[in-house]
Amino acid sequence: MVVLCEFLAREGGDADFACLFEQDRGDDIYGVIEALDHGVPLDREVPCASLWCALKSFVDCWPQPLLTFQGFEELKRRGIASGDRLAMKSFVVELFRTVVPQEHGDAALYLATFLQQACTTASARDAEVRDQLCAARKIQKMVRASFLLKRRGPQASADKGHGPPARGRLLSRERDRPDAPPVPTLTPALAAKVFAPGFLRPRTLAADLGESMQAAAECLEVFIASADEAIFWCGRPMAGESPDSSDSEEDGAALAEASRAPANTDKQAASGREPAR
């Protein structure tokens, strides 16, 4: 998973996310999986869309989703209303603190953070393309206005009673608005829809799970959007760690003092002085 995510981030794979299901990529996907199994470096000629397919296949084939089967059943039991992002975020935080094992949580945070960064990169690229389209359209309007004025000539404009203000009126008749924004290549909602089964899914698939899977996708969307917040990275006790942070700090200070004591004694002995009593 780390190899695929780093390769996609390095190659700007967010631009090819929309091509995920456009055509049959079976041969490319099997080649990527075989390369990973044998520890062979990935071929840079492989389309990034095929790498997205391989990543999704890898996550979906795990024996248990990242947020566990129990997490899906709890989400289904609570029946959180669609669009209640605060409740969904609180639910995911509670899963991390009470249900999700440490290894699952680390993998889920890594993948969600990668998807968030990919969405941010895609949004910046879309904004740049939108600005370029807007600038190109403005230049096109100015060129067209100049061409029409030269074609009509000042005398023709004066005969028709338009005179010098014709240029301003010509430009004002054009709607100076940017083109419609392009279709986003990658958003948290789209990423959540694709990767939801890898995070939350039932043990047994059934025909009546449409609403539950939709809720799972919305929860994952909220998780992706807030994956870099400290609430997910701090306050979750590690395996074997005491939940009381003050006790842990005191124990750490005592161990540090004990480790320094023999060193101080050895230095005093070497200098010929008795250790302080």
PDB file of C-alpha atoms in Angstrom:
ATOM      1  CA  MET A   1       0.000   0.000   0.000  1.00  0.00           C
ATOM      2  CA  VAL A   2       2.798   2.413   0.878  1.00  0.00           C
ATOM      3  CA  VAL A   3       4.635   1.671  -2.384  1.00  0.00           C
ATOM      4  CA  LEU A   4       1.518   2.325  -4.482  1.00  0.00           C
ATOM      5  CA  CYS A   5       0.584   5.493  -2.593  1.00  0.00           C
ATOM      6  CA  GLU A   6       4.071   6.965  -2.815  1.00  0.00           C
ATOM      7  CA  PHE A   7       4.315   6.141  -6.520  1.00  0.00           C
ATOM      8  CA  LEU A   8       0.937   7.776  -7.220  1.00  0.00           C
ATOM      9  CA  ALA A   9       1.870  10.861  -5.205  1.00  0.00           C
ATOM     10  CA  ARG A  10       5.223  11.176  -6.978  1.00  0.00           C
ATOM     11  CA  GLU A  11       3.747  10.753 -10.473  1.00  0.00           C
ATOM     12  CA  GLY A  12       0.755  13.053  -9.939  1.00  0.00           C
ATOM     13  CA  GLY A  13      -1.708  10.193 -10.105  1.00  0.00           C
ATOM     14  CA  ASP A  14      -4.629  12.294  -8.869  1.00  0.00           C
ATOM     15  CA  ALA A  15      -5.123  13.533 -12.448  1.00  0.00           C
ATOM     16  CA  ASP A  16      -5.927   9.973 -13.616  1.00  0.00           C
ATOM     17  CA  PHE A  17      -8.317   9.001 -10.856  1.00  0.00           C
ATOM     18  CA  ALA A  18     -11.365   9.675 -13.033  1.00  0.00           C
ATOM     19  CA  CYS A  19     -10.076   7.056 -15.513  1.00  0.00           C
ATOM     20  CA  LEU A  20     -10.288   4.340 -12.868  1.00  0.00           C
ATOM     21  CA  PHE A  21     -13.133   2.412 -14.504  1.00  0.00           C
ATOM     22  CA  GLU A  22     -12.917   3.616 -18.093  1.00  0.00           C
ATOM     23  CA  GLN A  23     -11.493   0.484 -19.686  1.00  0.00           C
ATOM     24  CA  ASP A  24     -10.237  -2.999 -18.984  1.00  0.00           C
ATOM     25  CA  ARG A  25      -6.941  -2.757 -17.139  1.00  0.00           C
ATOM     26  CA  GLY A  26      -6.624  -6.381 -16.084  1.00  0.00           C
ATOM     27  CA  ASP A  27      -3.210  -6.988 -17.651  1.00  0.00           C
ATOM     28  CA  ASP A  28      -1.717  -3.834 -16.139  1.00  0.00           C
ATOM     29  CA  ILE A  29      -3.166  -4.589 -12.706  1.00  0.00           C
ATOM     30  CA  TYR A  30      -1.854  -8.166 -12.680  1.00  0.00           C
ATOM     31  CA  GLY A  31       1.548  -6.850 -13.746  1.00  0.00           C
ATOM     32  CA  VAL A  32       1.590  -4.339 -10.884  1.00  0.00           C
ATOM     33  CA  ILE A  33       0.562  -6.981  -8.338  1.00  0.00           C
ATOM     34  CA  GLU A  34       3.186  -9.412  -9.626  1.00  0.00           C
ATOM     35  CA  ALA A  35       5.856  -6.716  -9.425  1.00  0.00           C
ATOM     36  CA  LEU A  36       4.908  -5.953  -5.827  1.00  0.00           C
ATOM     37  CA  ASP A  37       4.890  -9.641  -4.899  1.00  0.00           C
ATOM     38  CA  HIS A  38       8.425 -10.109  -6.243  1.00  0.00           C
ATOM     39  CA  GLY A  39       9.790  -6.797  -4.974  1.00  0.00           C
ATOM     40  CA  VAL A  40      10.395  -5.471  -8.483  1.00  0.00           C
ATOM     41  CA  PRO A  41      10.304  -1.679  -8.976  1.00  0.00           C
ATOM     42  CA  LEU A  42       7.134  -0.441 -10.637  1.00  0.00           C
ATOM     43  CA  ASP A  43       7.350   0.466 -14.301  1.00  0.00           C
ATOM     44  CA  ARG A  44       6.853   4.201 -14.802  1.00  0.00           C
ATOM     45  CA  GLU A  45       5.088   3.471 -18.091  1.00  0.00           C
ATOM     46  CA  VAL A  46       2.166   1.851 -16.277  1.00  0.00           C
ATOM     47  CA  PRO A  47      -0.864   4.206 -16.357  1.00  0.00           C
ATOM     48  CA  CYS A  48      -1.652   5.734 -12.987  1.00  0.00           C
ATOM     49  CA  ALA A  49      -5.280   4.673 -13.406  1.00  0.00           C
ATOM     50  CA  SER A  50      -4.094   1.048 -13.318  1.00  0.00           C
ATOM     51  CA  LEU A  51      -2.216   1.783 -10.100  1.00  0.00           C
ATOM     52  CA  TRP A  52      -5.417   3.185  -8.584  1.00  0.00           C
ATOM     53  CA  CYS A  53      -7.174  -0.054  -9.578  1.00  0.00           C
ATOM     54  CA  ALA A  54      -4.420  -2.105  -7.982  1.00  0.00           C
ATOM     55  CA  LEU A  55      -4.617  -0.042  -4.785  1.00  0.00           C
ATOM     56  CA  LYS A  56      -8.392  -0.470  -4.569  1.00  0.00           C
ATOM     57  CA  SER A  57      -8.119  -4.218  -5.246  1.00  0.00           C
ATOM     58  CA  PHE A  58      -5.459  -4.565  -2.562  1.00  0.00           C
ATOM     59  CA  VAL A  59      -7.538  -2.718   0.050  1.00  0.00           C
ATOM     60  CA  ASP A  60     -10.775  -4.519  -0.829  1.00  0.00           C
ATOM     61  CA  CYS A  61      -9.107  -7.943  -0.523  1.00  0.00           C
ATOM     62  CA  TRP A  62      -8.095  -7.522   3.099  1.00  0.00           C
ATOM     63  CA  PRO A  63      -9.763 -10.122   5.362  1.00  0.00           C
ATOM     64  CA  GLN A  64     -11.291  -7.331   7.434  1.00  0.00           C
ATOM     65  CA  PRO A  65     -11.982  -3.680   6.580  1.00  0.00           C
ATOM     66  CA  LEU A  66      -9.730  -1.093   8.159  1.00  0.00           C
ATOM     67  CA  LEU A  67     -12.440   0.150  10.528  1.00  0.00           C
ATOM     68  CA  THR A  68     -13.558  -3.441  11.212  1.00  0.00           C
ATOM     69  CA  PHE A  69     -16.830  -5.284  10.689  1.00  0.00           C
ATOM     70  CA  GLN A  70     -17.870  -4.202  14.175  1.00  0.00           C
ATOM     71  CA  GLY A  71     -17.529  -0.587  13.103  1.00  0.00           C
ATOM     72  CA  PHE A  72     -19.929  -1.130  10.200  1.00  0.00           C
ATOM     73  CA  GLU A  73     -22.489  -2.872  12.412  1.00  0.00           C
ATOM     74  CA  GLU A  74     -22.278  -0.031  14.943  1.00  0.00           C
ATOM     75  CA  LEU A  75     -22.781   2.537  12.183  1.00  0.00           C
ATOM     76  CA  LYS A  76     -25.795   0.613  10.940  1.00  0.00           C
ATOM     77  CA  ARG A  77     -27.213   0.369  14.474  1.00  0.00           C
ATOM     78  CA  ARG A  78     -26.873   4.083  15.211  1.00  0.00           C
ATOM     79  CA  GLY A  79     -28.545   5.190  12.012  1.00  0.00           C
ATOM     80  CA  ILE A  80     -26.745   8.523  11.774  1.00  0.00           C
ATOM     81  CA  ALA A  81     -28.682  10.940   9.590  1.00  0.00           C
ATOM     82  CA  SER A  82     -27.267  11.688   6.165  1.00  0.00           C
ATOM     83  CA  GLY A  83     -25.380  14.984   6.136  1.00  0.00           C
ATOM     84  CA  ASP A  84     -24.727  15.050   9.893  1.00  0.00           C
ATOM     85  CA  ARG A  85     -20.981  15.469   9.498  1.00  0.00           C
ATOM     86  CA  LEU A  86     -20.341  16.268  13.157  1.00  0.00           C
ATOM     87  CA  ALA A  87     -22.001  13.046  14.320  1.00  0.00           C
ATOM     88  CA  MET A  88     -20.112  11.042  11.695  1.00  0.00           C
ATOM     89  CA  LYS A  89     -16.798  12.529  12.743  1.00  0.00           C
ATOM     90  CA  SER A  90     -17.522  11.785  16.406  1.00  0.00           C
ATOM     91  CA  PHE A  91     -18.437   8.235  15.432  1.00  0.00           C
ATOM     92  CA  VAL A  92     -15.135   7.670  13.592  1.00  0.00           C
ATOM     93  CA  VAL A  93     -13.163   9.137  16.504  1.00  0.00           C
ATOM     94  CA  GLU A  94     -14.966   6.798  18.889  1.00  0.00           C
ATOM     95  CA  LEU A  95     -14.146   3.834  16.646  1.00  0.00           C
ATOM     96  CA  PHE A  96     -10.464   4.728  16.770  1.00  0.00           C
ATOM     97  CA  ARG A  97     -10.496   4.950  20.556  1.00  0.00           C
ATOM     98  CA  THR A  98     -12.553   1.887  21.399  1.00  0.00           C
ATOM     99  CA  VAL A  99     -12.818  -0.566  18.493  1.00  0.00           C
ATOM    100  CA  VAL A 100     -10.131  -0.254  15.814  1.00  0.00           C
ATOM    101  CA  PRO A 101      -6.882  -2.164  16.543  1.00  0.00           C
ATOM    102  CA  GLN A 102      -3.616  -0.247  16.445  1.00  0.00           C
ATOM    103  CA  GLU A 103      -2.404  -1.776  13.168  1.00  0.00           C
ATOM    104  CA  HIS A 104      -5.739  -1.157  11.431  1.00  0.00           C
ATOM    105  CA  GLY A 105      -5.817   2.403  12.737  1.00  0.00           C
ATOM    106  CA  ASP A 106      -2.318   3.194  11.478  1.00  0.00           C
ATOM    107  CA  ALA A 107      -3.099   1.832   8.010  1.00  0.00           C
ATOM    108  CA  ALA A 108      -6.434   3.673   7.903  1.00  0.00           C
ATOM    109  CA  LEU A 109      -4.810   6.983   8.887  1.00  0.00           C
ATOM    110  CA  TYR A 110      -2.062   6.557   6.313  1.00  0.00           C
ATOM    111  CA  LEU A 111      -4.465   5.795   3.459  1.00  0.00           C
ATOM    112  CA  ALA A 112      -6.941   8.529   4.465  1.00  0.00           C
ATOM    113  CA  THR A 113      -4.136  11.089   4.723  1.00  0.00           C
ATOM    114  CA  PHE A 114      -2.819  10.079   1.304  1.00  0.00           C
ATOM    115  CA  LEU A 115      -6.295  10.461  -0.210  1.00  0.00           C
ATOM    116  CA  GLN A 116      -6.685  13.861   1.454  1.00  0.00           C
ATOM    117  CA  GLN A 117      -3.384  15.074   0.011  1.00  0.00           C
ATOM    118  CA  ALA A 118      -4.334  13.743  -3.428  1.00  0.00           C
ATOM    119  CA  CYS A 119      -7.660  15.625  -3.234  1.00  0.00           C
ATOM    120  CA  THR A 120      -5.848  18.819  -2.235  1.00  0.00           C
ATOM    121  CA  THR A 121      -3.457  18.478  -5.173  1.00  0.00           C
ATOM    122  CA  ALA A 122      -6.327  17.823  -7.569  1.00  0.00           C
ATOM    123  CA  SER A 123      -8.226  20.853  -6.279  1.00  0.00           C
ATOM    124  CA  ALA A 124      -5.186  23.093  -6.788  1.00  0.00           C
ATOM    125  CA  ARG A 125      -4.704  21.731 -10.301  1.00  0.00           C
ATOM    126  CA  ASP A 126      -8.380  22.313 -11.137  1.00  0.00           C
ATOM    127  CA  ALA A 127      -8.131  25.900  -9.888  1.00  0.00           C
ATOM    128  CA  GLU A 128      -5.051  26.487 -12.049  1.00  0.00           C
ATOM    129  CA  VAL A 129      -6.792  25.100 -15.129  1.00  0.00           C
ATOM    130  CA  ARG A 130      -9.851  27.227 -14.378  1.00  0.00           C
ATOM    131  CA  ASP A 131      -7.708  30.375 -14.140  1.00  0.00           C
ATOM    132  CA  GLN A 132      -5.999  29.532 -17.412  1.00  0.00           C
ATOM    133  CA  LEU A 133      -9.354  29.050 -19.144  1.00  0.00           C
ATOM    134  CA  CYS A 134     -10.607  32.359 -17.750  1.00  0.00           C
ATOM    135  CA  ALA A 135      -7.503  34.210 -18.960  1.00  0.00           C
ATOM    136  CA  ALA A 136      -7.699  32.584 -22.393  1.00  0.00           C
ATOM    137  CA  ARG A 137     -11.346  33.550 -22.759  1.00  0.00           C
ATOM    138  CA  LYS A 138     -10.643  37.170 -21.842  1.00  0.00           C
ATOM    139  CA  ILE A 139      -7.839  37.343 -24.416  1.00  0.00           C
ATOM    140  CA  GLN A 140     -10.148  35.797 -26.996  1.00  0.00           C
ATOM    141  CA  LYS A 141     -12.787  38.441 -26.295  1.00  0.00           C
ATOM    142  CA  MET A 142     -10.287  41.274 -26.644  1.00  0.00           C
ATOM    143  CA  VAL A 143      -8.940  39.906 -29.930  1.00  0.00           C
ATOM    144  CA  ARG A 144     -12.442  39.459 -31.296  1.00  0.00           C
ATOM    145  CA  ALA A 145     -13.461  42.981 -30.266  1.00  0.00           C
ATOM    146  CA  SER A 146     -10.353  44.482 -31.874  1.00  0.00           C
ATOM    147  CA  PHE A 147     -10.962  42.518 -35.085  1.00  0.00           C
ATOM    148  CA  LEU A 148     -14.579  43.646 -35.320  1.00  0.00           C
ATOM    149  CA  LEU A 149     -13.642  47.294 -34.789  1.00  0.00           C
ATOM    150  CA  LYS A 150     -10.999  47.156 -37.493  1.00  0.00           C
ATOM    151  CA  ARG A 151     -13.394  45.433 -39.856  1.00  0.00           C
ATOM    152  CA  ARG A 152     -16.159  48.024 -39.383  1.00  0.00           C
ATOM    153  CA  GLY A 153     -13.821  51.017 -39.349  1.00  0.00           C
ATOM    154  CA  PRO A 154     -14.321  54.333 -37.522  1.00  0.00           C
ATOM    155  CA  GLN A 155     -16.312  55.880 -40.387  1.00  0.00           C
ATOM    156  CA  ALA A 156     -18.869  53.071 -40.433  1.00  0.00           C
ATOM    157  CA  SER A 157     -19.279  53.386 -36.687  1.00  0.00           C
ATOM    158  CA  ALA A 158     -19.770  57.172 -36.955  1.00  0.00           C
ATOM    159  CA  ASP A 159     -22.344  56.793 -39.770  1.00  0.00           C
ATOM    160  CA  LYS A 160     -24.401  54.476 -37.605  1.00  0.00           C
ATOM    161  CA  GLY A 161     -24.237  56.889 -34.682  1.00  0.00           C
ATOM    162  CA  HIS A 162     -22.083  54.697 -32.464  1.00  0.00           C
ATOM    163  CA  GLY A 163     -18.850  56.701 -32.524  1.00  0.00           C
ATOM    164  CA  PRO A 164     -15.927  55.992 -30.228  1.00  0.00           C
ATOM    165  CA  PRO A 165     -17.942  54.302 -27.438  1.00  0.00           C
ATOM    166  CA  ALA A 166     -18.612  51.389 -29.773  1.00  0.00           C
ATOM    167  CA  ARG A 167     -15.625  49.449 -28.364  1.00  0.00           C
ATOM    168  CA  GLY A 168     -16.851  49.734 -24.811  1.00  0.00           C
ATOM    169  CA  ARG A 169     -20.369  48.692 -25.754  1.00  0.00           C
ATOM    170  CA  LEU A 170     -19.007  45.794 -27.798  1.00  0.00           C
ATOM    171  CA  LEU A 171     -17.093  44.479 -24.827  1.00  0.00           C
ATOM    172  CA  SER A 172     -20.005  45.087 -22.455  1.00  0.00           C
ATOM    173  CA  ARG A 173     -22.284  42.914 -24.615  1.00  0.00           C
ATOM    174  CA  GLU A 174     -19.989  39.944 -24.008  1.00  0.00           C
ATOM    175  CA  ARG A 175     -20.553  38.124 -20.746  1.00  0.00           C
ATOM    176  CA  ASP A 176     -17.247  38.479 -18.969  1.00  0.00           C
ATOM    177  CA  ARG A 177     -17.552  35.270 -16.997  1.00  0.00           C
ATOM    178  CA  PRO A 178     -15.109  32.390 -16.652  1.00  0.00           C
ATOM    179  CA  ASP A 179     -15.899  29.121 -18.329  1.00  0.00           C
ATOM    180  CA  ALA A 180     -17.666  26.445 -16.354  1.00  0.00           C
ATOM    181  CA  PRO A 181     -15.192  24.713 -14.045  1.00  0.00           C
ATOM    182  CA  PRO A 182     -13.909  21.356 -15.292  1.00  0.00           C
ATOM    183  CA  VAL A 183     -15.117  18.144 -13.752  1.00  0.00           C
ATOM    184  CA  PRO A 184     -13.057  17.548 -10.581  1.00  0.00           C
ATOM    185  CA  THR A 185     -10.580  14.747 -11.010  1.00  0.00           C
ATOM    186  CA  LEU A 186     -10.575  13.749  -7.354  1.00  0.00           C
ATOM    187  CA  THR A 187     -12.636  14.899  -4.373  1.00  0.00           C
ATOM    188  CA  PRO A 188     -13.142  13.442  -0.867  1.00  0.00           C
ATOM    189  CA  ALA A 189     -16.664  12.379  -1.863  1.00  0.00           C
ATOM    190  CA  LEU A 190     -15.442  10.563  -4.969  1.00  0.00           C
ATOM    191  CA  ALA A 191     -12.538   8.936  -3.129  1.00  0.00           C
ATOM    192  CA  ALA A 192     -14.880   7.815  -0.335  1.00  0.00           C
ATOM    193  CA  LYS A 193     -17.310   6.291  -2.813  1.00  0.00           C
ATOM    194  CA  VAL A 194     -14.519   4.234  -4.393  1.00  0.00           C
ATOM    195  CA  PHE A 195     -12.667   3.153  -1.240  1.00  0.00           C
ATOM    196  CA  ALA A 196     -15.581   2.808   1.197  1.00  0.00           C
ATOM    197  CA  PRO A 197     -15.624  -1.046   1.119  1.00  0.00           C
ATOM    198  CA  GLY A 198     -11.998  -1.100   2.222  1.00  0.00           C
ATOM    199  CA  PHE A 199     -12.837   0.907   5.352  1.00  0.00           C
ATOM    200  CA  LEU A 200     -16.387  -0.143   6.271  1.00  0.00           C
ATOM    201  CA  ARG A 201     -18.346  -3.114   4.958  1.00  0.00           C
ATOM    202  CA  PRO A 202     -20.485  -5.959   6.369  1.00  0.00           C
ATOM    203  CA  ARG A 203     -19.369  -9.525   6.800  1.00  0.00           C
ATOM    204  CA  THR A 204     -22.019 -10.736   4.400  1.00  0.00           C
ATOM    205  CA  LEU A 205     -23.240  -8.741   1.428  1.00  0.00           C
ATOM    206  CA  ALA A 206     -26.986  -8.346   1.016  1.00  0.00           C
ATOM    207  CA  ALA A 207     -29.341  -6.533  -1.329  1.00  0.00           C
ATOM    208  CA  ASP A 208     -30.712  -4.195   1.362  1.00  0.00           C
ATOM    209  CA  LEU A 209     -27.407  -2.541   2.325  1.00  0.00           C
ATOM    210  CA  GLY A 210     -27.672   0.425  -0.020  1.00  0.00           C
ATOM    211  CA  GLU A 211     -28.400   3.007   2.680  1.00  0.00           C
ATOM    212  CA  SER A 212     -25.809   1.551   5.048  1.00  0.00           C
ATOM    213  CA  MET A 213     -23.078   1.634   2.404  1.00  0.00           C
ATOM    214  CA  GLN A 214     -24.064   5.198   1.558  1.00  0.00           C
ATOM    215  CA  ALA A 215     -23.654   6.110   5.225  1.00  0.00           C
ATOM    216  CA  ALA A 216     -20.280   4.331   5.233  1.00  0.00           C
ATOM    217  CA  ALA A 217     -19.178   6.398   2.225  1.00  0.00           C
ATOM    218  CA  GLU A 218     -20.261   9.624   3.953  1.00  0.00           C
ATOM    219  CA  CYS A 219     -18.348   8.653   7.108  1.00  0.00           C
ATOM    220  CA  LEU A 220     -15.253   7.960   5.042  1.00  0.00           C
ATOM    221  CA  GLU A 221     -15.649  11.296   3.262  1.00  0.00           C
ATOM    222  CA  VAL A 222     -15.654  13.068   6.644  1.00  0.00           C
ATOM    223  CA  PHE A 223     -12.682  10.981   7.769  1.00  0.00           C
ATOM    224  CA  ILE A 224     -10.672  11.837   4.637  1.00  0.00           C
ATOM    225  CA  ALA A 225     -11.459  15.543   4.973  1.00  0.00           C
ATOM    226  CA  SER A 226     -10.278  15.603   8.612  1.00  0.00           C
ATOM    227  CA  ALA A 227      -7.569  12.918   8.546  1.00  0.00           C
ATOM    228  CA  ASP A 228      -4.812  15.408   9.386  1.00  0.00           C
ATOM    229  CA  GLU A 229      -6.492  16.705  12.539  1.00  0.00           C
ATOM    230  CA  ALA A 230      -4.816  16.073  15.869  1.00  0.00           C
ATOM    231  CA  ILE A 231      -7.887  14.324  17.247  1.00  0.00           C
ATOM    232  CA  PHE A 232      -6.978  11.252  15.172  1.00  0.00           C
ATOM    233  CA  TRP A 233      -3.234  11.374  15.766  1.00  0.00           C
ATOM    234  CA  CYS A 234      -3.117  12.292  19.477  1.00  0.00           C
ATOM    235  CA  GLY A 235      -4.765  10.842  22.542  1.00  0.00           C
ATOM    236  CA  ARG A 236      -4.951   7.266  21.272  1.00  0.00           C
ATOM    237  CA  PRO A 237      -3.036   5.034  23.741  1.00  0.00           C
ATOM    238  CA  MET A 238      -0.444   2.756  22.171  1.00  0.00           C
ATOM    239  CA  ALA A 239      -0.371  -0.958  22.912  1.00  0.00           C
ATOM    240  CA  GLY A 240       0.809  -1.437  26.517  1.00  0.00           C
ATOM    241  CA  GLU A 241       0.805   2.299  27.244  1.00  0.00           C
ATOM    242  CA  SER A 242      -0.751   3.564  30.446  1.00  0.00           C
ATOM    243  CA  PRO A 243      -3.787   5.769  29.789  1.00  0.00           C
ATOM    244  CA  ASP A 244      -2.611   8.127  32.566  1.00  0.00           C
ATOM    245  CA  SER A 245      -0.136  10.434  30.843  1.00  0.00           C
ATOM    246  CA  SER A 246       0.974  12.054  34.132  1.00  0.00           C
ATOM    247  CA  ASP A 247       2.089   8.696  35.525  1.00  0.00           C
ATOM    248  CA  SER A 248       3.959   7.964  32.310  1.00  0.00           C
ATOM    249  CA  GLU A 249       5.789  11.289  32.483  1.00  0.00           C
ATOM    250  CA  GLU A 250       6.757  10.722  36.137  1.00  0.00           C
ATOM    251  CA  ASP A 251       8.008   7.215  35.353  1.00  0.00           C
ATOM    252  CA  GLY A 252      10.031   8.538  32.433  1.00  0.00           C
ATOM    253  CA  ALA A 253      11.618  11.256  34.619  1.00  0.00           C
ATOM    254  CA  ALA A 254      12.494   8.696  37.306  1.00  0.00           C
ATOM    255  CA  LEU A 255      14.118   6.382  34.744  1.00  0.00           C
ATOM    256  CA  ALA A 256      16.117   9.261  33.289  1.00  0.00           C
ATOM    257  CA  GLU A 257      17.354  10.297  36.759  1.00  0.00           C
ATOM    258  CA  ALA A 258      18.292   6.727  37.599  1.00  0.00           C
ATOM    259  CA  SER A 259      20.260   6.360  34.375  1.00  0.00           C
ATOM    260  CA  ARG A 260      22.203   9.550  35.093  1.00  0.00           C
ATOM    261  CA  ALA A 261      23.108   8.629  38.690  1.00  0.00           C
ATOM    262  CA  PRO A 262      25.748   5.921  37.942  1.00  0.00           C
ATOM    263  CA  ALA A 263      27.401   8.155  35.357  1.00  0.00           C
ATOM    264  CA  ASN A 264      27.771  10.995  37.895  1.00  0.00           C
ATOM    265  CA  THR A 265      29.208   8.603  40.499  1.00  0.00           C
ATOM    266  CA  ASP A 266      31.804   7.243  38.030  1.00  0.00           C
ATOM    267  CA  LYS A 267      32.919  10.780  37.140  1.00  0.00           C
ATOM    268  CA  GLN A 268      33.350  11.710  40.812  1.00  0.00           C
ATOM    269  CA  ALA A 269      35.320   8.553  41.492  1.00  0.00           C
ATOM    270  CA  ALA A 270      37.627   9.252  38.565  1.00  0.00           C
ATOM    271  CA  SER A 271      38.352  12.735  39.907  1.00  0.00           C
ATOM    272  CA  GLY A 272      39.285  11.398  43.335  1.00  0.00           C
ATOM    273  CA  ARG A 273      36.362  13.006  45.146  1.00  0.00           C
ATOM    274  CA  GLU A 274      33.762  11.231  47.197  1.00  0.00           C
ATOM    275  CA  PRO A 275      30.256  11.309  45.866  1.00  0.00           C
ATOM    276  CA  ALA A 276      27.999  13.785  47.627  1.00  0.00           C
ATOM    277  CA  ARG A 277      25.966  12.217  50.393  1.00  0.00           C
TER     278      ARG A 277
END
